Amino acid sequence: MSRLENRTALVTGASRGIGRGIALRLAQDGAVVAVNYTNNEAAAKETVALIEEAGGRAFTVQASLGEAGAVEKLLDGVRAGLTELTGSATLDILINNAAATGFAGAGPSSVTEEILDNCYAINAKAPFLLIQKALELIPDGGHIVNISSGVTHAAFPIQIAYAMSKAALEQITLHMAPVLAPRNITINTVAPGITNNGDPVFDNPEAVEQMSALSAFKRVGEVSEVADIVAFVASDEARWITGSFVDATGGTLLG
Ligand code: NAP
């Protein structure tokens, strides 16, 4: 029997990049996966098609996290999709992966209130509300993973707004862990370092060389390498880990 046979999962931002990798990996382990996206319906459908081609089951749910009513819309879609595919709305695994990321270059002197609001709305407020409202679907023994970033543990001033919001996300992990423990629900942070998410910058050898220098392994991470770690943290084998920060940066934070 596969590790996640008869389990279900929601991965936010699963149309592309790391989220797609996590969705593929959880489905490979046997979970039925809800694939959330914001704009790119074709990519979300491609994630589902890749899962189905490999023998798994998945469905897409559009919801633009950070916007009013998005969490409710997402959960309505998740309830409907899971009930159709499994006969129940039980959600065993929640992966908060979607993020506002495109603010490199907005350093301390140029960050605007709008950038801060956007970062906090998508990267911290939406995951908190999603956990709060999804808990009625999550059974005892469920698993929640918040995808943060190594940038909360090393200074990158040009990413200050993003880093502030990811630090807030990590606080959700910490402060929710004792609240969820009586139900044997784990909640953990997984923090990737620079990971090839298919962005064109990863086709630029000079940029890749600079990014690679940050990791102890002197290369950028692959989506599957982060997904493997998330799949473990989201499994029952990791039931004794909660409230923790899992470094998935390939040794970027070693100093
Ligand atoms: P990505 O390739 O840019 O993909 C972002 C995904 O999130 C897409 O599926 C996108 O959907 C979705 N999304 C964006 N805004 C959303 C919103 N408001 N509501 C719902 N979905 C939304 O991102 P990534 O690089 O894989 O990053 C995934 C996670 O890892 C993020 O939490 C990021 O902070 C973290 N991380 C990434 C790296 C890295 O180097 N890649 C490093 C550290 C941490 P659409 O396709 O519809 O736009």
Coordinates of C-alpha atoms and ligand atoms in Angstrom, one line a residue:
M1 CA 0.0 0.0 0.0
S2 CA 1.3 3.5 -0.9
R3 CA 2.2 5.8 1.9
L4 CA -0.7 8.2 1.3
E5 CA -3.3 5.6 0.1
N6 CA -6.8 6.9 1.0
R7 CA -5.5 10.3 2.0
T8 CA -6.3 13.7 0.5
A9 CA -4.3 16.9 0.1
L10 CA -4.6 20.5 -0.8
V11 CA -1.6 22.3 -2.3
T12 CA -2.0 26.0 -2.8
G13 CA -0.2 27.4 -5.8
A14 CA 0.2 23.9 -7.4
S15 CA 0.0 24.9 -11.0
R16 CA 3.7 25.6 -11.4
G17 CA 7.1 25.3 -9.7
I18 CA 7.5 23.8 -6.2
G19 CA 3.8 23.5 -5.6
R20 CA 3.4 21.4 -8.7
G21 CA 6.3 19.3 -7.6
I22 CA 4.7 18.7 -4.2
A23 CA 1.3 17.9 -5.8
L24 CA 3.0 15.3 -8.1
R25 CA 4.9 13.8 -5.2
L26 CA 1.9 13.5 -2.9
A27 CA -0.2 12.0 -5.7
Q28 CA 2.6 9.6 -6.4
D29 CA 2.4 8.5 -2.8
G30 CA -1.4 7.9 -3.3
A31 CA -3.1 11.1 -2.2
V32 CA -6.0 12.6 -4.0
V33 CA -4.8 16.2 -4.6
A34 CA -6.6 19.5 -4.9
V35 CA -4.5 21.7 -7.2
N36 CA -5.0 25.4 -6.4
Y37 CA -4.0 28.3 -8.7
T38 CA -4.7 31.9 -9.3
N39 CA -4.4 32.8 -13.0
N40 CA -2.8 30.0 -14.9
E41 CA -5.7 27.5 -15.5
A42 CA -3.8 25.8 -18.3
A43 CA -0.8 25.1 -16.0
A44 CA -3.1 23.8 -13.2
K45 CA -4.8 21.5 -15.7
E46 CA -1.4 20.3 -16.8
T47 CA -0.5 19.4 -13.2
V48 CA -3.7 17.4 -13.0
A49 CA -3.0 15.7 -16.3
L50 CA 0.6 14.8 -15.2
I51 CA -0.9 13.3 -12.0
E52 CA -3.5 11.3 -13.9
E53 CA -1.0 10.1 -16.5
A54 CA 1.0 8.6 -13.6
G55 CA -2.2 6.9 -12.3
G56 CA -3.1 9.4 -9.6
R57 CA -6.2 11.5 -9.0
A58 CA -6.4 15.3 -8.7
F59 CA -8.6 18.3 -9.5
T60 CA -8.1 22.1 -9.9
V61 CA -9.5 24.8 -7.7
Q62 CA -9.2 28.5 -8.7
A63 CA -8.9 30.9 -5.8
S64 CA -6.7 34.1 -5.7
L65 CA -5.5 34.0 -2.1
G66 CA -5.2 37.4 -0.6
E67 CA -8.4 38.6 -2.1
A68 CA -11.6 38.9 -0.1
G69 CA -13.5 35.6 0.1
A70 CA -10.7 33.6 -1.5
V71 CA -10.2 31.2 1.4
E72 CA -14.0 30.4 1.5
K73 CA -14.0 30.0 -2.3
L74 CA -11.0 27.6 -2.2
L75 CA -12.5 25.5 0.6
D76 CA -15.9 25.3 -1.2
G77 CA -14.0 24.0 -4.3
V78 CA -12.0 21.6 -2.2
R79 CA -15.1 20.2 -0.5
A80 CA -16.9 19.7 -3.8
G81 CA -13.9 18.1 -5.6
L82 CA -13.0 15.8 -2.7
T83 CA -16.6 14.7 -2.3
E84 CA -16.9 14.0 -6.0
L85 CA -13.7 11.9 -6.1
T86 CA -13.7 10.2 -2.7
G87 CA -17.2 10.5 -1.3
S88 CA -16.1 12.6 1.6
A89 CA -14.7 16.2 2.2
T90 CA -12.0 15.0 4.6
L91 CA -8.7 16.8 4.0
D92 CA -5.7 15.0 5.5
I93 CA -2.9 17.3 4.3
L94 CA -2.8 21.0 3.8
I95 CA 0.3 22.6 2.1
N96 CA 0.4 26.4 2.2
N97 CA 2.7 26.9 -0.8
A98 CA 1.3 29.8 -2.8
A99 CA 3.2 33.0 -2.3
A100 CA 3.7 36.6 -3.5
T101 CA 7.3 36.4 -4.6
G102 CA 8.1 38.9 -7.2
F103 CA 9.5 41.8 -5.2
A104 CA 13.3 41.3 -5.6
G105 CA 14.8 44.8 -6.0
A106 CA 12.3 46.5 -3.6
G107 CA 14.9 47.1 -0.9
P108 CA 14.3 48.9 2.4
S109 CA 14.2 52.4 0.8
S110 CA 11.8 51.5 -2.0
V111 CA 9.3 49.0 -0.4
T112 CA 5.8 50.5 -0.6
E113 CA 2.8 50.0 1.6
E114 CA 1.2 48.2 -1.3
I115 CA 4.0 45.7 -1.5
L116 CA 3.9 45.1 2.2
D117 CA 0.1 44.6 2.1
N118 CA 0.3 42.3 -0.8
C119 CA 3.1 40.2 0.8
Y120 CA 1.3 39.9 4.1
A121 CA -2.1 39.2 2.5
I122 CA -0.9 36.3 0.4
N123 CA 2.0 34.9 2.4
A124 CA 0.7 35.2 6.0
K125 CA -2.9 36.2 6.4
A126 CA -4.3 33.8 3.7
P127 CA -2.4 30.8 5.2
F128 CA -3.6 31.6 8.7
L129 CA -7.2 32.0 7.6
L130 CA -7.0 28.8 5.5
I131 CA -5.7 26.8 8.4
Q132 CA -8.4 28.3 10.7
K133 CA -11.2 27.5 8.3
A134 CA -9.8 24.2 6.9
L135 CA -9.6 22.7 10.4
E136 CA -13.1 21.4 10.3
L137 CA -12.1 19.3 7.3
I138 CA -8.8 18.1 8.7
P139 CA -9.1 14.9 10.8
D140 CA -7.1 14.0 13.9
G141 CA -3.7 12.9 12.8
G142 CA -3.6 15.4 9.8
H143 CA -0.6 17.3 8.7
I144 CA -0.1 21.0 7.8
V145 CA 3.1 22.3 6.1
N146 CA 3.9 26.0 5.6
I147 CA 6.4 26.7 2.8
S148 CA 8.6 29.6 3.9
S149 CA 12.1 30.5 2.6
G150 CA 15.7 30.4 3.8
V151 CA 15.5 34.2 3.5
T152 CA 14.1 34.4 7.1
H153 CA 17.5 33.1 8.4
A154 CA 20.0 35.1 6.3
A155 CA 20.0 38.8 5.4
F156 CA 18.8 39.7 1.9
P157 CA 17.8 43.4 2.2
I158 CA 16.3 43.4 -1.4
Q159 CA 13.8 40.8 -0.2
I160 CA 12.9 42.5 3.0
A161 CA 9.1 42.7 2.5
Y162 CA 8.9 39.1 1.4
A163 CA 11.1 38.0 4.2
M164 CA 9.0 39.8 6.8
S165 CA 5.9 38.1 5.6
K166 CA 7.5 34.7 5.5
A167 CA 8.7 35.3 9.1
A168 CA 5.1 35.9 10.0
L169 CA 4.1 32.6 8.3
E170 CA 6.7 30.8 10.5
Q171 CA 5.1 32.3 13.6
I172 CA 1.8 30.6 12.5
T173 CA 3.7 27.2 12.6
L174 CA 5.1 27.9 16.0
H175 CA 2.0 29.2 17.8
M176 CA -0.5 26.8 16.2
A177 CA 1.6 23.7 17.0
P178 CA 0.5 23.3 20.7
V179 CA -3.1 24.2 19.7
L180 CA -3.2 21.3 17.2
A181 CA -1.2 18.8 19.2
P182 CA -4.2 17.5 21.2
R183 CA -5.7 16.3 17.9
N184 CA -2.3 14.8 16.8
I185 CA -2.3 17.3 13.9
T186 CA 1.3 18.3 13.0
I187 CA 2.2 21.7 11.6
N188 CA 5.7 22.5 10.3
T189 CA 7.6 25.0 8.2
V190 CA 9.7 23.8 5.3
A191 CA 12.0 26.5 4.0
P192 CA 13.5 26.0 0.5
G193 CA 16.6 27.8 -0.7
I194 CA 17.0 28.9 -4.3
T195 CA 15.1 26.2 -6.3
N196 CA 14.7 25.9 -10.1
N197 CA 11.0 26.6 -10.5
G198 CA 11.2 26.9 -14.3
D199 CA 11.6 30.7 -14.2
P200 CA 13.6 31.9 -17.2
V201 CA 16.3 33.1 -14.9
F202 CA 17.4 29.5 -14.4
D203 CA 18.3 29.4 -18.2
N204 CA 20.9 32.2 -17.6
P205 CA 24.2 30.4 -16.8
E206 CA 25.7 33.5 -15.2
A207 CA 22.7 33.9 -12.8
V208 CA 22.7 30.2 -12.0
E209 CA 26.4 30.3 -11.2
Q210 CA 25.8 33.2 -8.7
M211 CA 22.8 31.5 -7.2
S212 CA 24.6 28.2 -7.0
A213 CA 27.4 29.8 -4.9
L214 CA 24.9 30.2 -2.0
S215 CA 24.4 26.5 -1.4
A216 CA 26.9 24.3 0.3
F217 CA 26.4 21.9 -2.6
K218 CA 27.3 24.7 -5.1
R219 CA 24.1 24.3 -7.2
V220 CA 20.5 25.4 -7.1
G221 CA 17.9 23.0 -5.8
E222 CA 15.4 21.0 -7.8
V223 CA 11.7 21.1 -7.2
S224 CA 11.7 17.3 -6.6
E225 CA 14.3 17.8 -3.8
V226 CA 12.0 20.2 -1.9
A227 CA 8.9 18.0 -2.7
D228 CA 10.6 14.9 -1.2
I229 CA 11.2 16.8 2.1
V230 CA 7.6 18.1 2.1
A231 CA 6.2 14.6 1.4
F232 CA 8.1 13.3 4.4
V233 CA 7.0 16.1 6.8
A234 CA 3.4 15.6 5.6
S235 CA 3.5 11.9 6.3
D236 CA 2.7 9.8 9.4
E237 CA 6.4 8.9 9.5
A238 CA 7.0 12.5 10.7
R239 CA 4.3 12.4 13.4
W240 CA 6.8 13.3 16.1
I241 CA 7.8 16.6 14.4
T242 CA 5.7 19.6 15.0
G243 CA 6.2 23.4 15.3
S244 CA 9.6 23.0 13.6
F245 CA 11.6 24.8 10.9
V246 CA 12.9 22.3 8.4
D247 CA 15.8 23.7 6.4
A248 CA 15.4 22.6 2.8
T249 CA 18.0 25.1 1.5
G250 CA 20.8 22.7 0.5
G251 CA 23.1 24.1 3.1
T252 CA 22.6 27.7 2.2
L253 CA 22.2 28.8 5.9
L254 CA 25.5 27.2 7.1
G255 CA 27.3 30.5 7.0
Ligands
NAP1 P1 6.2 30.0 -8.6 O1 6.9 29.0 -9.5 O2 6.2 31.4 -8.9 O3 4.7 29.5 -8.6 C1 3.8 30.2 -7.8 C2 2.5 29.3 -7.7 O4 1.7 30.0 -6.7 C3 1.8 29.3 -9.0 O5 1.1 28.0 -9.0 C4 0.8 30.4 -8.9 O6 -0.4 30.2 -9.6 C5 0.5 30.4 -7.4 N1 0.0 31.6 -6.8 C6 0.6 32.8 -6.8 N2 -0.1 33.7 -6.2 C7 -1.2 33.1 -5.8 C8 -2.4 33.5 -5.1 N3 -2.6 34.8 -4.7 N4 -3.4 32.6 -4.9 C9 -3.2 31.3 -5.3 N5 -2.2 30.9 -5.9 C10 -1.2 31.8 -6.2 O7 6.7 29.8 -7.1 P2 7.8 28.8 -6.5 O8 9.1 29.4 -6.8 O9 7.5 27.4 -6.9 O10 7.5 29.0 -4.9 C11 6.7 28.1 -4.2 C12 6.9 28.4 -2.7 O11 8.3 28.2 -2.4 C13 6.6 29.9 -2.3 O12 6.0 29.8 -1.0 C14 7.9 30.5 -2.3 O13 7.9 31.6 -1.4 C15 8.8 29.4 -1.8 N6 10.2 29.5 -2.1 C16 10.6 29.4 -3.4 C17 12.0 29.5 -3.7 C18 12.5 29.4 -5.1 O14 13.7 29.6 -5.3 N7 11.7 29.0 -6.1 C19 12.9 29.8 -2.6 C20 12.4 29.9 -1.3 C21 11.1 29.7 -1.1 P3 -0.6 30.7 -11.2 O15 0.2 29.7 -12.0 O16 -2.0 30.7 -11.4 O17 0.1 32.0 -11.3

